[in-house]
Short mmCIF file of C-alpha atoms in Angstrom, two decimals:
data_model
loop_
_atom_site.label_atom_id
_atom_site.label_comp_id
_atom_site.label_asym_id
_atom_site.label_seq_id
_atom_site.Cartn_x
_atom_site.Cartn_y
_atom_site.Cartn_z
CA MET A 1 71.33 47.71 54.54
CA ILE A 2 71.49 46.92 57.75
CA SER A 3 69.64 49.53 60.48
CA ASN A 4 70.93 49.38 64.12
CA PHE A 5 68.73 51.33 67.05
CA ASN A 6 67.72 52.77 69.67
CA HIS A 7 64.96 52.47 69.76
CA CYS A 8 62.07 55.26 70.88
CA ARG A 9 60.44 54.14 73.84
CA SER A 10 58.10 55.75 76.14
CA ASP A 11 59.38 54.00 79.18
CA LYS A 12 62.71 55.48 78.52
CA GLY A 13 64.22 52.21 80.87
CA ARG A 14 63.56 49.81 78.37
CA GLU A 15 65.27 52.19 75.64
CA ASN A 16 68.67 51.28 76.20
CA GLU A 17 67.92 47.22 77.17
CA ASN A 18 67.82 47.14 73.22
CA SER A 19 70.85 49.10 72.28
CA CYS A 20 73.01 46.50 70.38
CA GLU A 21 76.28 46.77 68.22
CA LEU A 22 76.58 44.33 66.14
CA SER A 23 79.81 43.06 64.81
CA PHE A 24 81.78 40.43 62.20
CA PHE A 25 84.54 39.11 62.52
CA ASN A 26 86.75 37.31 59.18
CA ILE A 27 83.00 35.23 58.26
CA ARG A 28 83.57 32.83 55.21
CA THR A 29 80.75 31.17 53.94
CA SER A 30 80.27 27.54 52.91
CA PRO A 31 82.44 27.04 49.73
CA VAL A 32 80.11 26.11 46.69
CA SER A 33 82.84 23.88 45.02
CA GLY A 34 86.17 24.10 45.49
CA ASN A 35 88.38 26.72 47.07
CA ASN A 36 85.88 29.31 46.42
CA PHE A 37 83.91 31.41 48.87
CA VAL A 38 80.84 33.25 48.47
CA LEU A 39 81.83 35.15 51.19
CA GLN A 40 85.67 36.04 52.35
CA ASP A 41 87.75 36.75 55.83
CA ILE A 42 84.56 39.98 55.59
CA SER A 43 84.40 42.02 58.39
CA GLY A 44 83.03 45.01 59.17
CA GLU A 45 80.67 46.26 62.73
CA VAL A 46 77.43 48.72 62.97
CA LYS A 47 76.72 51.12 66.17
CA PRO A 48 73.34 51.89 67.87
CA GLY A 49 71.78 54.34 65.59
CA GLU A 50 73.63 53.71 62.53
CA ILE A 51 72.83 52.57 59.57
CA LEU A 52 75.51 50.70 56.96
CA ALA A 53 74.31 50.30 53.26
CA VAL A 54 75.45 47.00 51.59
CA MET A 55 76.84 47.88 47.99
CA GLY A 56 77.91 46.49 45.03
CA SER A 57 77.40 44.58 41.81
CA THR A 58 74.90 41.72 41.10
CA GLY A 59 76.00 38.76 42.85
CA CYS A 60 79.40 39.66 44.82
CA GLY A 61 77.46 37.78 48.17
CA LYS A 62 75.22 41.03 49.53
CA THR A 63 72.54 38.60 49.83
CA SER A 64 75.06 36.00 51.42
CA LEU A 65 76.12 38.45 53.90
CA LEU A 66 72.44 39.60 55.16
CA SER A 67 72.07 35.85 55.73
CA ALA A 68 75.10 34.96 57.37
CA LEU A 69 74.53 38.08 59.91
CA SER A 70 70.90 36.83 60.52
CA GLY A 71 72.26 33.24 61.08
CA ARG A 72 70.20 31.46 57.63
CA LEU A 73 73.29 31.00 56.39
CA ARG A 74 76.15 28.38 58.38
CA LEU A 75 80.14 30.50 58.35
CA GLN A 76 83.05 27.62 57.32
CA SER A 77 85.10 30.69 59.72
CA GLY A 78 84.75 33.07 61.72
CA SER A 79 82.32 35.40 63.45
CA ILE A 80 79.01 37.36 64.56
CA ARG A 81 78.74 39.23 68.22
CA LEU A 82 76.10 41.50 69.59
CA ASN A 83 77.23 43.87 72.29
CA GLY A 84 80.56 41.14 73.12
CA GLU A 85 78.57 37.41 72.36
CA GLN A 86 78.55 35.51 70.14
CA LEU A 87 75.00 35.05 67.66
CA CYS A 88 72.97 31.85 69.47
CA LYS A 89 69.39 31.15 68.23
CA ARG A 90 68.33 33.42 71.16
CA LEU A 91 70.62 36.29 70.23
CA ARG A 92 68.89 35.75 66.47
CA ARG A 93 65.10 35.51 67.90
CA SER A 94 65.60 38.48 69.96
CA LYS A 95 67.54 41.04 67.80
CA ILE A 96 67.64 40.70 64.61
CA GLY A 97 64.91 40.91 62.52
CA TYR A 98 65.83 40.28 58.84
CA VAL A 99 63.75 41.10 55.22
CA LEU A 100 64.13 38.73 53.00
CA GLN A 101 64.62 39.96 49.06
CA HIS A 102 61.10 38.24 48.22
CA ASP A 103 58.12 38.82 50.21
CA VAL A 104 55.92 35.52 50.84
CA PHE A 105 52.07 36.93 51.86
CA PHE A 106 48.55 35.85 51.55
CA ALA A 107 47.44 36.96 48.94
CA ASP A 108 43.37 37.33 49.55
CA LEU A 109 44.24 39.20 53.61
CA THR A 110 44.55 42.65 53.21
CA LEU A 111 47.07 44.40 54.35
CA LYS A 112 46.38 45.55 57.66
CA GLN A 113 44.59 41.96 58.56
CA THR A 114 48.34 40.62 57.76
CA LEU A 115 50.07 43.09 60.42
CA VAL A 116 47.42 42.21 62.75
CA TYR A 117 47.71 38.11 62.37
CA THR A 118 51.58 38.77 62.29
CA ALA A 119 51.05 40.07 66.18
CA LEU A 120 48.42 38.49 67.61
CA LEU A 121 51.22 35.25 66.29
CA ARG A 122 54.78 36.78 67.42
CA LEU A 123 53.47 39.53 70.67
CA PRO A 124 52.93 37.50 73.85
CA ASP A 125 50.18 37.82 75.81
CA LYS A 126 52.17 37.78 78.87
CA LYS A 127 53.47 41.67 77.14
CA TYR A 128 50.78 42.92 75.77
CA THR A 129 46.86 42.88 76.06
CA VAL A 130 44.80 42.52 72.31
CA LYS A 131 43.89 45.75 72.49
CA GLU A 132 47.72 47.01 73.34
CA LYS A 133 48.64 44.40 70.02
CA LEU A 134 45.91 45.98 68.05
CA GLU A 135 47.21 50.10 69.24
CA LYS A 136 50.50 48.41 68.13
CA VAL A 137 49.79 47.77 64.68
CA ASP A 138 48.24 50.71 63.61
CA LYS A 139 51.32 53.04 65.36
CA ILE A 140 53.43 51.33 62.84
CA ILE A 141 51.42 51.45 59.93
CA ALA A 142 50.95 54.99 60.88
CA THR A 143 54.99 55.15 60.97
CA LEU A 144 55.41 53.46 57.78
CA GLU A 145 52.56 55.64 55.49
CA LEU A 146 50.62 52.52 55.06
CA GLY A 147 47.14 53.66 55.88
CA ALA A 148 45.90 54.86 52.54
CA CYS A 149 46.42 51.38 51.41
CA GLN A 150 45.82 49.79 54.62
CA ASN A 151 42.48 48.17 54.07
CA ASN A 152 43.65 46.88 49.78
CA VAL A 153 44.26 43.18 49.66
CA ILE A 154 47.81 41.92 48.92
CA GLY A 155 47.43 40.62 46.07
CA ASP A 156 49.60 37.70 43.99
CA GLY A 157 50.79 40.32 40.77
CA TYR A 158 48.91 37.47 37.97
CA ARG A 159 45.41 36.27 38.67
CA LYS A 160 44.97 38.57 42.18
CA ARG A 161 46.17 42.75 41.76
CA GLY A 162 46.87 43.66 45.17
CA LEU A 163 49.85 46.43 46.63
CA SER A 164 52.69 47.31 44.91
CA GLY A 165 55.82 46.20 44.77
CA GLY A 166 56.57 49.21 47.05
CA GLU A 167 54.19 48.78 49.80
CA LYS A 168 54.36 44.99 49.77
CA LYS A 169 58.03 45.46 51.03
CA ARG A 170 56.65 47.95 53.00
CA LEU A 171 54.33 45.68 54.63
CA SER A 172 57.45 42.91 54.79
CA ILE A 173 59.81 45.74 57.18
CA ALA A 174 56.51 46.55 59.04
CA THR A 175 55.93 42.28 60.03
CA GLU A 176 60.08 42.07 61.02
CA ILE A 177 59.54 45.10 63.37
CA MET A 178 56.56 44.03 64.94
CA ASP A 179 58.62 41.94 67.94
CA ASP A 180 60.74 45.20 68.46
CA PRO A 181 64.48 43.98 66.66
CA SER A 182 67.91 45.44 68.04
CA VAL A 183 69.01 44.88 64.51
CA LEU A 184 67.15 44.74 61.13
CA LEU A 185 68.19 43.86 58.17
CA ILE A 186 66.76 44.55 54.62
CA ASP A 187 67.54 42.65 51.19
CA GLN A 188 66.67 44.65 48.73
CA SER A 189 65.06 48.02 49.26
CA ALA A 190 66.54 50.90 47.07
CA GLY A 191 63.93 52.96 46.38
CA VAL A 192 61.50 51.59 49.01
CA LEU A 193 61.50 54.16 52.35
CA LYS A 194 62.18 57.90 51.90
CA PRO A 195 64.80 59.36 53.50
CA ASP A 196 62.01 60.80 56.18
CA LEU A 197 60.93 57.75 56.68
CA VAL A 198 64.04 56.18 56.93
CA HIS A 199 64.50 58.32 60.06
CA ALA A 200 61.22 58.62 61.38
CA PRO A 201 60.48 57.66 64.93
CA ARG A 202 60.27 54.40 65.39
CA PRO A 203 57.41 52.71 67.36
CA LYS A 204 59.77 50.50 69.68
CA GLY A 205 61.53 49.22 66.12
CA GLY A 206 63.52 50.44 63.10
CA VAL A 207 63.37 50.94 59.64
CA GLY A 208 66.38 50.02 57.00
CA THR A 209 67.23 49.62 54.06
CA HIS A 210 69.76 47.55 51.80
#
């Protein structure tokens, strides 16, 4: 699913700064073989505050669509725009968060250690003090209801037991909303987020499902 948010912010002057309309027109991905395309002439739009579900059978191109919208998959033709501006590297990095289908974490770290590491790495020192970074971690943990497992190791599902699949997916979402994306793309999150979490106020970020 694709989520597009008016962020919940304490400073109202910045509320509309990250409001973003995502639109895509007649996009095609590079052909796999011959004249066959993974995506062909796909168009749509997501307005600020909307949550858009992408549904379909296995192999129909759902992940390919999200990869294209995130800028990870090169287009053969068509266009993707944010607030009318052609998608570019700068916009991808500052406006779009993408939660991949498969989670990649350090198995020996706890959930909270992972988020602290993410905050210290991603949040700029010019805008955040260390205290503010740690406070943001705590707010995100509370928003996504991860408090009960924040001190549990992540694990790898094989040699080290740890978080459940749903907890890992919510951790992936937590890492992506850390730097306040305007648009959040989430691959394969059906059943992971409860409805009240999807619509809950977000600390300078948003949550969506696919």
